[in-house]
Structure formats: C-alpha cells, structure tokens
Coordinates of C-alpha atoms in Angstrom, one line a residue:
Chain K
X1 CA 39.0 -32.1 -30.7
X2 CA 38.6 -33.5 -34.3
X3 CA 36.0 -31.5 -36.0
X4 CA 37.1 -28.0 -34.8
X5 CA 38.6 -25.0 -36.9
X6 CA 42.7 -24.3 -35.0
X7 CA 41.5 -20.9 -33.9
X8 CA 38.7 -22.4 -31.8
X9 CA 40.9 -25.8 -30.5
X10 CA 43.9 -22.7 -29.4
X11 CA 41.2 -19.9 -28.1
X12 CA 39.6 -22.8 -26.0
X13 CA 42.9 -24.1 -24.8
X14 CA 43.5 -20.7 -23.3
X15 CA 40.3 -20.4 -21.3
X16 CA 40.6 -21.2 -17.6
X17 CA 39.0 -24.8 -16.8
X18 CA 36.4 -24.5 -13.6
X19 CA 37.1 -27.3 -10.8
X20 CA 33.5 -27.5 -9.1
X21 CA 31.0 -30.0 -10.0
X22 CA 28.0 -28.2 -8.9
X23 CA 24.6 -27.2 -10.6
X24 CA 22.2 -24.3 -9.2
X25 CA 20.8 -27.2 -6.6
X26 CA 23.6 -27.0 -5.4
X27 CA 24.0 -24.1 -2.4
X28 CA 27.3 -23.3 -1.6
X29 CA 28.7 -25.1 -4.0
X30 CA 26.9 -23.7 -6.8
X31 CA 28.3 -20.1 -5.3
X32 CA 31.6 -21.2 -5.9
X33 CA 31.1 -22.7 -8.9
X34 CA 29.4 -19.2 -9.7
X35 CA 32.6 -17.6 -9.5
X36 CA 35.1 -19.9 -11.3
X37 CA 32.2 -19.1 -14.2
X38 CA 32.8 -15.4 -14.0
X39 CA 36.9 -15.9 -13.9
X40 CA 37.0 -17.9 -16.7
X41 CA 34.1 -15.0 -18.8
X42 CA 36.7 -12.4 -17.5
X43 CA 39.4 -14.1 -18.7
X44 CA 38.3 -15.1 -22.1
X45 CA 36.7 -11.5 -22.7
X46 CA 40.1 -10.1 -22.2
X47 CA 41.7 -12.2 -24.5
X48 CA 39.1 -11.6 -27.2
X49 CA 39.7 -8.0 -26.3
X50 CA 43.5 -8.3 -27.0
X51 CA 43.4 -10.3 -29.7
X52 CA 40.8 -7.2 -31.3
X53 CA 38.0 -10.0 -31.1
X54 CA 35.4 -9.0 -28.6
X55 CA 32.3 -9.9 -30.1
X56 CA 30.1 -11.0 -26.2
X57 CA 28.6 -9.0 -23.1
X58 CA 26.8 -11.7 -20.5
X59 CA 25.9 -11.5 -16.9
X60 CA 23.6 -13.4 -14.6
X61 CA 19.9 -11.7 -14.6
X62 CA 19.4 -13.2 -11.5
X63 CA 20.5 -12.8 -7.9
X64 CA 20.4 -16.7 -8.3
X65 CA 23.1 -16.9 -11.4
X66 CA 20.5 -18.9 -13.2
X67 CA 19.0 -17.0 -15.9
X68 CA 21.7 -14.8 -18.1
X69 CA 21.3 -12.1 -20.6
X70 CA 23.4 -10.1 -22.3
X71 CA 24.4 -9.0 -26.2
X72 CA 27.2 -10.6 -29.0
X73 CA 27.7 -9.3 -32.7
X74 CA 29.2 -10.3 -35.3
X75 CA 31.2 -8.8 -38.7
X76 CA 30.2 -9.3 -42.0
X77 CA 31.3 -7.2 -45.0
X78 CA 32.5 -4.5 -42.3
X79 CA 29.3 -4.5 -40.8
X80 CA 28.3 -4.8 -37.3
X81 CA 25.3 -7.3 -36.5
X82 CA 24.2 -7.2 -32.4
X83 CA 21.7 -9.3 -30.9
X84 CA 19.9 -10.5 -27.5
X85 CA 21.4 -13.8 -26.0
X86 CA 20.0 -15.5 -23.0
X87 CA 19.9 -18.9 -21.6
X88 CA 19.1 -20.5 -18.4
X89 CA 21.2 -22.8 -16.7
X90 CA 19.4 -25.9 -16.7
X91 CA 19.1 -28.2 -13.1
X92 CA 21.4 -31.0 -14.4
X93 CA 24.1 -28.6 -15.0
X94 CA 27.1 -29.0 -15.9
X95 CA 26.2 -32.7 -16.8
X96 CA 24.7 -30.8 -19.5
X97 CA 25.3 -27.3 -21.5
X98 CA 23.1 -24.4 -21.3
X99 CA 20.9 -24.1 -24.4
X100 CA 21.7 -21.0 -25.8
X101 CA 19.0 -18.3 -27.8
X102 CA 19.1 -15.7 -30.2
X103 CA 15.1 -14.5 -29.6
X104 CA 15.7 -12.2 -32.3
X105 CA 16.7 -14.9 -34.9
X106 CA 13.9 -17.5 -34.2
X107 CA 12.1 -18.5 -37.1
X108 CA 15.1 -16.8 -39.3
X109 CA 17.3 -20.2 -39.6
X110 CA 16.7 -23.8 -39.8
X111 CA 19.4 -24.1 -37.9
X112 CA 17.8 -22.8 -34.8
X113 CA 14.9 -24.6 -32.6
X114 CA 11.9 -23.2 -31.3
X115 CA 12.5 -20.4 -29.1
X116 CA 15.5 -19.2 -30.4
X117 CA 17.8 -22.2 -29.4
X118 CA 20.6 -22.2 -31.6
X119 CA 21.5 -25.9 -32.9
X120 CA 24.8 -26.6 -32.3
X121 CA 27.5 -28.7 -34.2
X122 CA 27.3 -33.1 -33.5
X123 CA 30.8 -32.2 -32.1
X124 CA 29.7 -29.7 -29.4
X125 CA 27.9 -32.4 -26.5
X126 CA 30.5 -35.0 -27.0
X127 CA 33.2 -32.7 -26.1
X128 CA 31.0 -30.9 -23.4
X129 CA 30.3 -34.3 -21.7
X130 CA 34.2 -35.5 -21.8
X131 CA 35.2 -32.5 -20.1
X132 CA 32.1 -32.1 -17.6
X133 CA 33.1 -29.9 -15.0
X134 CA 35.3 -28.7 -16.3
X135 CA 33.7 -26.4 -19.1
X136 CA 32.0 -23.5 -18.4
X137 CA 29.4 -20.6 -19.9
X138 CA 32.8 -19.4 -21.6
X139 CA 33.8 -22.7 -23.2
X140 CA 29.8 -23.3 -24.5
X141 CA 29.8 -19.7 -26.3
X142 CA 33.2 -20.4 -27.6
X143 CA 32.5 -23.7 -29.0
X144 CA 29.3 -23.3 -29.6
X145 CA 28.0 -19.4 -29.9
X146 CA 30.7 -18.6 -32.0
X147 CA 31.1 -21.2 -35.0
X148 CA 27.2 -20.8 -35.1
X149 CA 27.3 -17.1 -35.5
X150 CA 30.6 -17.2 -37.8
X151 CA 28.6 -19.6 -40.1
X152 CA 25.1 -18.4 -39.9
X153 CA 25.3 -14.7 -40.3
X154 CA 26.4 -14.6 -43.3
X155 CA 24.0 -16.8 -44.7
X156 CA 21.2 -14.9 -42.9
X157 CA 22.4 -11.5 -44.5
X158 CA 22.9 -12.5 -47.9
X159 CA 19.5 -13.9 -48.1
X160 CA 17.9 -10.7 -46.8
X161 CA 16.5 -12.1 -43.6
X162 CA 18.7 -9.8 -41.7
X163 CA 19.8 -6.1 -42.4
X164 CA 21.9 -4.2 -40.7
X165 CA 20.4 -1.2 -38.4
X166 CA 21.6 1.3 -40.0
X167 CA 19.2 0.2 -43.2
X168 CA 16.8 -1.7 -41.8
X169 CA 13.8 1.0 -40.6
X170 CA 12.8 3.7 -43.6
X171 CA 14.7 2.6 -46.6
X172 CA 11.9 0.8 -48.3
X173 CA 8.9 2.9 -47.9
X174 CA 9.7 5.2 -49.9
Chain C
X1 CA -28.3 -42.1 -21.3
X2 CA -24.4 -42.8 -21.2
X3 CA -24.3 -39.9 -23.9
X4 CA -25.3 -36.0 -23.0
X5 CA -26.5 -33.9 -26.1
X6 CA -25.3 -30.3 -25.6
X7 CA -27.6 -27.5 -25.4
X8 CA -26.6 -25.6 -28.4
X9 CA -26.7 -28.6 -30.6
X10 CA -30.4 -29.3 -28.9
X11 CA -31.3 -25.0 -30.2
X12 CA -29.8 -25.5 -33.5
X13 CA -32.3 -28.5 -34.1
X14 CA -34.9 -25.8 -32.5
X15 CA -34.2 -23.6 -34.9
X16 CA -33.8 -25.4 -37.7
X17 CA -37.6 -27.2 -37.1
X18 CA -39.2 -23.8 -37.2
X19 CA -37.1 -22.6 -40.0
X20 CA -38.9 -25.6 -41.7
X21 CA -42.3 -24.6 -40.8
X22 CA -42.0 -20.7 -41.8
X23 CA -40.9 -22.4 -44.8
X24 CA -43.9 -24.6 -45.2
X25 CA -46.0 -21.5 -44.3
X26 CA -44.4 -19.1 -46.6
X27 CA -44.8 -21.4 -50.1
X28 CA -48.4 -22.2 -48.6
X29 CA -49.0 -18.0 -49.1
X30 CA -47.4 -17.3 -52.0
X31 CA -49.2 -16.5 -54.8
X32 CA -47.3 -17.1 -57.3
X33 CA -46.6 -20.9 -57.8
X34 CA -43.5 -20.4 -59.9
X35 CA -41.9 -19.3 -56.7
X36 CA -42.6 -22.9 -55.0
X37 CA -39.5 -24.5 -56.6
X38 CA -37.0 -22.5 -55.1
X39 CA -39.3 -22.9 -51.7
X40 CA -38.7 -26.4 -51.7
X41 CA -35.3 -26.4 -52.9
X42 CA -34.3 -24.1 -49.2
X43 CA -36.3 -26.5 -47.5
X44 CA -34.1 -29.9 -48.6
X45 CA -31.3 -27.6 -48.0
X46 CA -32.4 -26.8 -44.4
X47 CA -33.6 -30.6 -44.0
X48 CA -30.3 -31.7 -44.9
X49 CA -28.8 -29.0 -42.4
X50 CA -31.0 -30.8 -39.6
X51 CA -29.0 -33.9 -40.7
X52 CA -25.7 -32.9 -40.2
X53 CA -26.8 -31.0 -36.8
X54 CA -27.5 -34.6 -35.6
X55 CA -23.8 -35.3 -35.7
X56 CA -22.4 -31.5 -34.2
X57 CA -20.7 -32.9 -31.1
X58 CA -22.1 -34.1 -28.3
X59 CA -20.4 -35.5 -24.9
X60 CA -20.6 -38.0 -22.6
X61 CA -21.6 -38.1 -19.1
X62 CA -18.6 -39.6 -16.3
X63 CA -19.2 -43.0 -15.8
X64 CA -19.4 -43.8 -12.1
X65 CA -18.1 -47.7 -12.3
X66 CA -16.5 -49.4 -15.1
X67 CA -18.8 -51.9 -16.5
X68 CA -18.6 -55.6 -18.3
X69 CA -21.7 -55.1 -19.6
X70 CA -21.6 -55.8 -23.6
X71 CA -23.6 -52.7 -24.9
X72 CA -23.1 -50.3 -27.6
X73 CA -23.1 -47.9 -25.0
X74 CA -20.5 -49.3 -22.7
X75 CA -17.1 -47.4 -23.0
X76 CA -15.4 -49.8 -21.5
X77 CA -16.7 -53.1 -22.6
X78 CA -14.3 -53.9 -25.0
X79 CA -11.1 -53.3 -22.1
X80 CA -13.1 -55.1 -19.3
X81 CA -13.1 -58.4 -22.0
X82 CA -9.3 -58.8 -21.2
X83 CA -10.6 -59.9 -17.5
X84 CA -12.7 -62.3 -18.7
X85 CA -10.1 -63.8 -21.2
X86 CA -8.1 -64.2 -18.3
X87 CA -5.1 -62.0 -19.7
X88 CA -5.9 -59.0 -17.0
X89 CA -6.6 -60.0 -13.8
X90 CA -8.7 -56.4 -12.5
X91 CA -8.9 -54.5 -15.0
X92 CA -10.7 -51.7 -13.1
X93 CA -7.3 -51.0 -11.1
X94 CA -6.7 -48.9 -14.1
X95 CA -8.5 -46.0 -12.2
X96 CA -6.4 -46.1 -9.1
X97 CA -3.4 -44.8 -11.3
X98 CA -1.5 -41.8 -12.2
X99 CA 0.7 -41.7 -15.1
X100 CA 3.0 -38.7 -15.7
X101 CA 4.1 -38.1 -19.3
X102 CA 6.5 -35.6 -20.0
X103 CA 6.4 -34.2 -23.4
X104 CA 3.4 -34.0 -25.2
X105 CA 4.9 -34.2 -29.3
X106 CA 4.8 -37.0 -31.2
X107 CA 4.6 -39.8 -29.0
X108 CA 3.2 -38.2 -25.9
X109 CA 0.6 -36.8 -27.2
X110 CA -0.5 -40.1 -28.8
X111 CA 0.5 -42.0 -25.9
X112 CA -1.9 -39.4 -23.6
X113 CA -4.6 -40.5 -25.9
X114 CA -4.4 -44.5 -25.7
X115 CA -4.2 -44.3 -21.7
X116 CA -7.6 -42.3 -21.9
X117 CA -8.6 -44.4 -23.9
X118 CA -8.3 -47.1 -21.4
X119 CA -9.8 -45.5 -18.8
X120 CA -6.3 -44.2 -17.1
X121 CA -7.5 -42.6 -13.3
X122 CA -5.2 -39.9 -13.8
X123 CA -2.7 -38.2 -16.2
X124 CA -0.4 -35.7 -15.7
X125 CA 0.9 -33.6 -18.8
X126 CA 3.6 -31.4 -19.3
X127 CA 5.5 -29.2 -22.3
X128 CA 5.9 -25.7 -22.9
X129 CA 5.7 -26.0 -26.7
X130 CA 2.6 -24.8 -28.9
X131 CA 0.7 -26.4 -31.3
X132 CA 2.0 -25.9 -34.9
X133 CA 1.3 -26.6 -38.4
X134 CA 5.1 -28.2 -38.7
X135 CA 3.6 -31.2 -36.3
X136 CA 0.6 -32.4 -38.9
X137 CA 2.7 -34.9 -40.1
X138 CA 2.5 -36.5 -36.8
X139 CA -0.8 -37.9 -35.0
X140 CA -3.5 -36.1 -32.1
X141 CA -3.2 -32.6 -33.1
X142 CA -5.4 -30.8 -35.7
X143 CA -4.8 -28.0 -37.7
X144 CA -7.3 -25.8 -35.5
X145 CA -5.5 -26.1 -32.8
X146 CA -2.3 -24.1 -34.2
X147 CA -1.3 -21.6 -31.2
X148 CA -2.5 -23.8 -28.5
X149 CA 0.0 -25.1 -25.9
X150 CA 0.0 -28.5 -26.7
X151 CA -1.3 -29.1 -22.8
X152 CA -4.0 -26.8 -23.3
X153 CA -4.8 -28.6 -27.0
X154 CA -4.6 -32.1 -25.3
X155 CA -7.1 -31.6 -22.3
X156 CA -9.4 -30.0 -24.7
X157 CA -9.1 -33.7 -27.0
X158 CA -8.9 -35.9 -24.1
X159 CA -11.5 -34.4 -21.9
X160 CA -13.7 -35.0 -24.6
X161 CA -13.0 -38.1 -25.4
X162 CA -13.1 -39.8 -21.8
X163 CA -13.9 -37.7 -19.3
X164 CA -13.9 -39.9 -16.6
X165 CA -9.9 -39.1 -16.6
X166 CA -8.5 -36.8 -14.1
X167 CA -5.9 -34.7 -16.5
X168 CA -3.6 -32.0 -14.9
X169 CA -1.9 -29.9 -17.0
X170 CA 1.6 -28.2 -16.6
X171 CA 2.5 -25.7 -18.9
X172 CA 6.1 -25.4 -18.1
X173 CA 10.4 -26.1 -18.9
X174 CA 11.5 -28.8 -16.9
X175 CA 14.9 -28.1 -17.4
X176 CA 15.0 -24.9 -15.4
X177 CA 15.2 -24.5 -11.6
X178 CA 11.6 -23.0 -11.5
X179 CA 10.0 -25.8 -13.7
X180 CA 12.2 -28.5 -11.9
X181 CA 10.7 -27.6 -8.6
X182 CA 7.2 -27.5 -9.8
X183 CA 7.8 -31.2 -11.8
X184 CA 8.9 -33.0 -8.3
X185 CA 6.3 -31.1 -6.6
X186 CA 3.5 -32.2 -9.0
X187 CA 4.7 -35.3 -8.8
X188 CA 5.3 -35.9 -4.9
X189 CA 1.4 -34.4 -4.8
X190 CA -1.1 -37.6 -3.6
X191 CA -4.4 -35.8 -2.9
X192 CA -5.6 -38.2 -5.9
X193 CA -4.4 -41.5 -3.2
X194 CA -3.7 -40.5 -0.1
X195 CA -3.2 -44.1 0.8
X196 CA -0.4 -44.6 -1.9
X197 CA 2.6 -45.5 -1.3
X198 CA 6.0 -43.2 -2.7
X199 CA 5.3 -40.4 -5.0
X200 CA 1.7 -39.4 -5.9
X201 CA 2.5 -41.1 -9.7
X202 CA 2.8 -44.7 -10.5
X203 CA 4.7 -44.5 -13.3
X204 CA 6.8 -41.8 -15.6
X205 CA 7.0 -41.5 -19.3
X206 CA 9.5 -39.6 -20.5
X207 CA 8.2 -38.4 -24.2
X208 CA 10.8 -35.3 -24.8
X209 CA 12.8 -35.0 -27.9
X210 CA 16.2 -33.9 -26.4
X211 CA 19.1 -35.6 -24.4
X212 CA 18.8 -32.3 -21.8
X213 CA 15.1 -33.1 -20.8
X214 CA 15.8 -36.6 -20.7
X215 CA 18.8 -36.1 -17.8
X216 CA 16.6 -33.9 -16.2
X217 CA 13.5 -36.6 -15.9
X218 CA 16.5 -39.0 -15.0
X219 CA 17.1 -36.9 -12.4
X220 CA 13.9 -36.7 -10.7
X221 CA 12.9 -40.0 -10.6
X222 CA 16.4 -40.9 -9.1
X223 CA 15.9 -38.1 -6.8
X224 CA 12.0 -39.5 -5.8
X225 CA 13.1 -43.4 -6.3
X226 CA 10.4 -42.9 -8.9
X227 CA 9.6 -46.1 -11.4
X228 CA 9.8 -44.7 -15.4
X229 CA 9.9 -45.2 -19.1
X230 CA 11.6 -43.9 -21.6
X231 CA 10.9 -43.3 -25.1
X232 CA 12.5 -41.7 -28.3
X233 CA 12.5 -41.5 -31.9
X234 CA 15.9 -41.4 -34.4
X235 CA 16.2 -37.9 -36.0
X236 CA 16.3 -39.5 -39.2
X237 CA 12.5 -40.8 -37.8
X238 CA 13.5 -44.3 -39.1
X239 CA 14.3 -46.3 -35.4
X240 CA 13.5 -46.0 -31.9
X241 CA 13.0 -47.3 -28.7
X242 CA 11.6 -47.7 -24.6
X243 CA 13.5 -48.1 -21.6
X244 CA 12.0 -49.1 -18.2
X245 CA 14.3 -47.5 -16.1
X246 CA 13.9 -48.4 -11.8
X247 CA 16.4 -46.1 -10.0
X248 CA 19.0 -48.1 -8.5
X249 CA 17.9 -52.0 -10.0
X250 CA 18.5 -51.0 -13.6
X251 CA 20.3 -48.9 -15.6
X252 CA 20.0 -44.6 -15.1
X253 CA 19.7 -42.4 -18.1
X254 CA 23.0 -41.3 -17.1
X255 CA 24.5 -45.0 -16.5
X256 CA 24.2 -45.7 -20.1
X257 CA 22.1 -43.9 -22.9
X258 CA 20.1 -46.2 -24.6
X259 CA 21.3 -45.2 -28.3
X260 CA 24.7 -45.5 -27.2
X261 CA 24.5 -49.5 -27.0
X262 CA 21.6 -50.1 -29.3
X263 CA 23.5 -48.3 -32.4
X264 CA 26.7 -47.2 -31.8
X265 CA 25.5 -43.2 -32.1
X266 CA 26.1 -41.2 -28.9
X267 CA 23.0 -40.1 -27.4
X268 CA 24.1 -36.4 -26.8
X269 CA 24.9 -36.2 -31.0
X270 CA 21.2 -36.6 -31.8
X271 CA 19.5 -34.1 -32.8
X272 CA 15.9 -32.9 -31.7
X273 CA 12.5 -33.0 -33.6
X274 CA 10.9 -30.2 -35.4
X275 CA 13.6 -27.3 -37.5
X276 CA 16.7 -29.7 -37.1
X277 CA 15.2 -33.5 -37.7
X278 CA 12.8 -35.6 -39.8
X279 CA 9.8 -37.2 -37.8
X280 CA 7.1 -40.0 -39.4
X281 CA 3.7 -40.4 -37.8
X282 CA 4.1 -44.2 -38.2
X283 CA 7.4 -44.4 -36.4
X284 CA 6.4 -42.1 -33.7
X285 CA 2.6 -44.2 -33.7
X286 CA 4.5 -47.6 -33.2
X287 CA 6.6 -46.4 -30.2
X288 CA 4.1 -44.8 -28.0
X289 CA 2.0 -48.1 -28.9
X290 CA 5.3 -50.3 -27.3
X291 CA 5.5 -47.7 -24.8
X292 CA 1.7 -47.5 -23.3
X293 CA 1.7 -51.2 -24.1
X294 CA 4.8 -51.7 -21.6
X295 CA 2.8 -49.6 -19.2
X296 CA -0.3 -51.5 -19.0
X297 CA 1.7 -54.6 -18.8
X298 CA 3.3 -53.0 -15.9
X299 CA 0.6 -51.4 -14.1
X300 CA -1.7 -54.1 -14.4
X301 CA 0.8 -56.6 -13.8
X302 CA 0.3 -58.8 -16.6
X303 CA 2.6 -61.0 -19.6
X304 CA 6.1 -59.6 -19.2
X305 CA 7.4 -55.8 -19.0
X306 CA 10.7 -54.7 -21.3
X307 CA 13.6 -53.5 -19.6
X308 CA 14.2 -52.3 -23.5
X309 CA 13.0 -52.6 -26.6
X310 CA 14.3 -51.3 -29.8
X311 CA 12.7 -50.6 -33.1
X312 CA 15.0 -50.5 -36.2
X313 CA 12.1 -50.1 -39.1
X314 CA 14.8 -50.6 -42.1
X315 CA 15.3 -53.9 -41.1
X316 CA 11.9 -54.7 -38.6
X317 CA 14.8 -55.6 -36.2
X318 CA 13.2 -55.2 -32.7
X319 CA 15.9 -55.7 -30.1
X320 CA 15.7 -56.4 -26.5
X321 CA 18.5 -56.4 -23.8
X322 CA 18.9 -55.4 -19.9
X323 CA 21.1 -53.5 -18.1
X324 CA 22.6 -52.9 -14.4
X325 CA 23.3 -49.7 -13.2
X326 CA 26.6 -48.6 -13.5
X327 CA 28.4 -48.4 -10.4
X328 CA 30.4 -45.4 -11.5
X329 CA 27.5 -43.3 -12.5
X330 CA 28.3 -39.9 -12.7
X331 CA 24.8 -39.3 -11.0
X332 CA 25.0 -38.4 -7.3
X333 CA 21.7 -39.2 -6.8
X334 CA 21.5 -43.3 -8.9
X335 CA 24.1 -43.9 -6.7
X336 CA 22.7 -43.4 -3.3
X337 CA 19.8 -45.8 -5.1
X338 CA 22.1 -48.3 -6.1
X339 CA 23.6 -48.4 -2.6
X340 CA 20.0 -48.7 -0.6
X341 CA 19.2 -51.3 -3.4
X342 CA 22.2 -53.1 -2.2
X343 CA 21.4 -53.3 1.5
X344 CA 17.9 -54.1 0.6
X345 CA 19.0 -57.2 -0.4
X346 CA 19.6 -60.5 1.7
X347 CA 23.4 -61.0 0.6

C-alpha cells in the first residue's frame, strides 16, 4: 500500500473483501459474485454516510450486472460538483478493474482517456492485481474514483473548465 | 488494363476538352484582339487543369491470380520474386489466409497496410476509436479522415490500395460481454475456408494500447486454442516489443507479461497511448514492421519465427528470449491448454 494517502489505506481496510473469482461469463457464479459486490457497495456507502462522506450513487443498468450507472460529487470551496459515472465490467473481470468514466469530463483533463475513462494512479493495477478477487466495484471507486476526483476537481474548477450549476447557464450573456 | 479509370475522372477530362475548344472559339470571335491575352492565359490554366485531372484517382481492377510476370503492371511481381530466390516456397498461399488484428492505432493500422500490401486473402479489423488529429504524428491516417472510425478510415485506404483483399470490419469494445461475443464469433466464422482447420483466422495480432484489451485477446485465443502475436509500444514511445504467443506451448499473456521480464516495469503500470502517453511514428513503424515480418515468416513458413523480440531504441538493444507457460497461471482457460498440450505429447 506504499503510495496511498492513510485515509484511503484505513477506508479500504474497512471495506468487506468479496471471496468469488467469477466474471460475467461466469453463470451462477457470476450471480453470487453479484451480490458480495452489492454487500461490500452497501457497506462502504454506509460508512461514507457515517463518517459525513457520501460522495457515490451506483447500480447495475442491467438485468445482467454488467453495465452500471449512477452519480458521485465532489466539494470544493463549499461547493457541490455532481456528475454521470458508468463503466462496464469488462469479460476478464476481476483479473482486471472496470474502467471507470466521467462522460461529462471527457476532453476537460489530460488526465482522462478517450471516452471519459479516468486515468488512474501507477499504484492502482498493481494493488488491484495482488488482491484479485478479492477487490470489488467498491474497492476500484475508492482507490481509484476518489483520489482522481479529490485531485482533479479542483484543478478543473480553478481553471474555469468546470462551474458549478448554480452559475453555469445565464451568467455570461448578459 | 490491370488499372480502371473512374468515370468522374474520365467527365472531368470531357469537360475540360470542351472548355478548351469554347475557349479556342470564343478568342477566334472576339473582336477586340487586346482581349486574346487573357484568352490564352485561361486556356494554359485549363490545360494545366487537364494535367493534374490525369493524376485524380483512379483504381484498380481485382486480380484473379497472382502473377510472376515482371511488368510495371504486376502488383505482385516484386513479392512473387521471393519464390524464385528460393526464400518463400508458395508465395501465393498468402491468399488462403486470414489475419485478425485487433486495434487499428499506431501499429495496427500500419501493420493492416503491409499485409495488403502483400496480397493478405483476408483481414479482419477491429477498434471502436475515431480518427483524430492527436494520431498525425503516427503513420496511415490523414487529416481528412478526422471523425472516421479508424475501421471505417482503414477499409476506405486499404480497399483502395489492393482490393483483391477481403477486409471485414468490426466497429466494436472487445472488453465488454457484447463485443467479446461478437470477437470469438467473428473469429470462429470460416465461410472464407470451409475446409480450414480450427478457428476461421490463421493468426491474431493483438495491436491495442492497454493491459485490459490485451487480457481480453489472451483470453480468446486460449479459449479458441487460437495461434497470436503480440505487439506494444513503451508509453515513453522509446522501446517495444512482439510476442508469439501458442496457447498452452508458450507462455499466456497472463503467465508472464512481456514488459515484466524484458524491463523490470509491471505491465499493468503502463500507461495507454493518446491523452496520458508519448507515441513516435518511427517506434511504432519499426514494430508493426517486426511484427508483420514475424507473421509472414510464420504463415508462409519460412527463416525462423520469434517467440519474442524486444526493441530498446536508446540503446538499438533488440532482445530475444522464450518462455513456457506457467503452470500456475491464473487463467482457467491456458491451463486446460497446457494440460491437452501435455497429453499430446509422447512422454
């Protein structure tokens, strides 16, 4: 875990490990791997929600748990920034992570590929790989979603290529 | 008669002729002869136009057997020496095959282009990317083509430049269950040879930029006991490599990543090409050369194929090395091809 800030390395420590190796080939035992995904999403929500930290929303958009779509935000300078995430779990999963995207952000950042796909950290599929299976959805937006967010935002709003909702439509028409 | 003049370039030259005569007519009428210098300046201008018409594109016609024949004319003149030389044996094989390449950037695009060039029977393309102004830098694409999906942007190039290749195009992610299923389906296809043995492809290249695709091509061709190569560039664009990868009888993708034992750096640290990385047309030109190179050794079965070959351009260090599978792969599906590789074999 060298590289990572303590309150990532303790948040992640807290998140329930999954036990099944199985991707979405996988039938039955992609079901039940399906449903240690959802514990451990439940789980960490509820501790972001305790710890006055809840920053995601994400469910499966398919009856097949494959694609997933949902919303996470972030605060800078008491402001609220929301947007779109998706990914789709990829056929080798969990050998490998689900590439996660920001649609709204894409072309915004260099530190995003085409798409949307947020770059993530040269410490992120190391760690993902050591522990394969038993990291999860929750463990990639917490290792991954997060830092990227906690560091890009700001950068992103200072520069202008963001603005918050509340001042983004009609201000500079006028 | 090996080369077709298109229609609209045959009415431009039409056109232009007759533009020429009204020309002639119209200074022969005028009555004022001050006027004829500007007459005969439009008509140099419009001769010169009839010039550059001549060279407006033109195709060629399929050609129905490869010929040795030395002519001008001859496409394949130049490829069908290699028989005679004695370094190919049947040169002509080269139609009976299908060659999958997965990822049409840097190298696959450029790789795409050499196999037409050689008269390839069939290619199979796939990416999901567009054609942007970012990937100038590299080779194949042109700045017209910005907006294209690079599949759509190579058929257009390569059907024009051989179109005795059969191309299909797949316009998809390969990396989700959707595009998976299409990939092995494509690839199990064999209405081009019925007769063929395996899968409908001879050969995979693997020409994506990230360790995800990569896995996922692993995959399949463990899955289809499928014969591939594959191929990357360093995101600092300064090294690469090619792997020949045979499903149980060398190393899987997931056995060993190549970068892992070629320079220490894990495999799932690199970066891809495009926002996050730096890319060079001449890095990216040398290893689709070693890669198609490696192919035509192997399909036409001469000089000897690569197991792998690296390419560190800081130091023009080229190593080579081979490598078993590993037999505690973490891939379900290399091991059940180690294990019938084993009890192939007269122990």
């Amino acid at each position: 875990m060298e590289g990572w800030d303590p309150s990532t390395k303790s948040t992640l420590t807290q998140i329930p490990l999954l036990g099944t190796k199985a991707g979405p080939r996988d039938g039955a035992g992609w079901t039940q791997r399906l449903k240690e995904e959802y514990k451990a999403l439940i789980a960490y929500t509820q501790m972001n929600k305790s710890n006055d930290n809840d920053w995601f929303r994400i469910s499966a958009a398919n009856p097949e748990g494959t694609r997933w779509t949902g919303k996470c935000w972030y605060v800078h300078n008491l402001l609220k920034y929301e947007f779109d995430l998706q990914f789709d779990i990829p056929v080798t999963y969990p050998a490998t992570a689900p590439e996660l995207e920001l649609p709204q952000l894409d072309g915004k950042t260099q530190k995003m590929y085409r798409g949307g796909k947020i770059c993530l950290t040269v410490h992120f599929k190391p760690l993902w790989a050591k522990n394969c299976p038993r990291f999860g959805i929750a463990h990639a937006l917490c290792l991954g979603l997060a830092p990227w967010l906690a560091a890009e935002v700001p950068i992103l709003v200072d520069s202008g290529m963001i603005k918050h909702k509340d001042d983004a439509p009609s201000s500079n028409e006028s | 008669m090996l080369v077709q003049r298109g229609r609209e370039v045959g009415e431009m030259e039409a056109e232009l002729k007759e533009m020429l005569d009204d020309l002639e007519s119209l200074g022969r009428s005028l009555p004022d002869p001050s006027r004829n210098a500007s007459i005969d300046k439009l008509r140099s201008r419009v001769k010169h136009l009839s010039e550059l018409a001549k060279f407006a594109p033109v195709h060629r016609s399929k050609v129905k057997d490869m010929s040795a024949e030395v002519v001008d004319s001859n496409p394949y003149s130049r490829l069908m020496a290699l028989q005679r030389m004695g370094i190919v044996e049947n040169y002509e094989r080269i139609r009976e095959y299908s060659v999958a390449i997965v990822g049409i950037g840097g190298v696959g695009s450029v790789a795409a282009e050499m196999l037409t060039r050689c008269g390839v029977g069939r290619l199979l393309l796939y990416d999901y990317d567009k054609v942007e102004l970012a990937n100038m830098n590299r080779l194949f694409f042109r700045p017209e083509q910005v907006g294209m999906t690079k599949t759509d942007a190579a058929v257009q190039t390569l059907s024009d430049i051989n179109p005795d290749v059969v191309l299909e195009s797949y316009t998809l992610n390969i990396t989700t269950v959707q595009g998976f299923e299409t990939f092995i389906s494509s690839l199990k296809n064999k209405s081009f040879r019925p007769d063929k043995e395996g899968s409908g492809v001879d050969l995979v290249l693997s020409c994506v930029d990230n360790y995800e695709a990569r896995m996922v091509v692993n995959q399949a061709c463990n899955e289809l006991n499928q014969t591939w190569m594959e191929s990357g560039v360093s995101e600092d664009a300064v090294s690469g490599h090619i792997q020949l990868l045979i499903p149980g009888e060398t190393a899987c993708f997931a056995c060993a990543p190549p970068l892992v034992v070629a320079s220490g750096v894990d495999e799932r640290t690199l970066k891809r090409e495009g926002v996050c990385a730096a890319s060079l047309p001449t890095t990216m030109g040398v290893i689709a050369g070693l890669l198609v190179q490696n192919t035509l050794k192997f399909l036409l079965k001469f000089g000897h194929v690569s197991p792998y070959l690296g390419y560190n351009s800081l130091k023009d260090y080229f190593p080579t090395m081979e490598m078993r599978p590993n037999p505690q792969c973490a891939n379900a599906a290399c091991l059940e091809r180690q294990a019938t590789n084993l009890t192939g074999l007269c122990l």
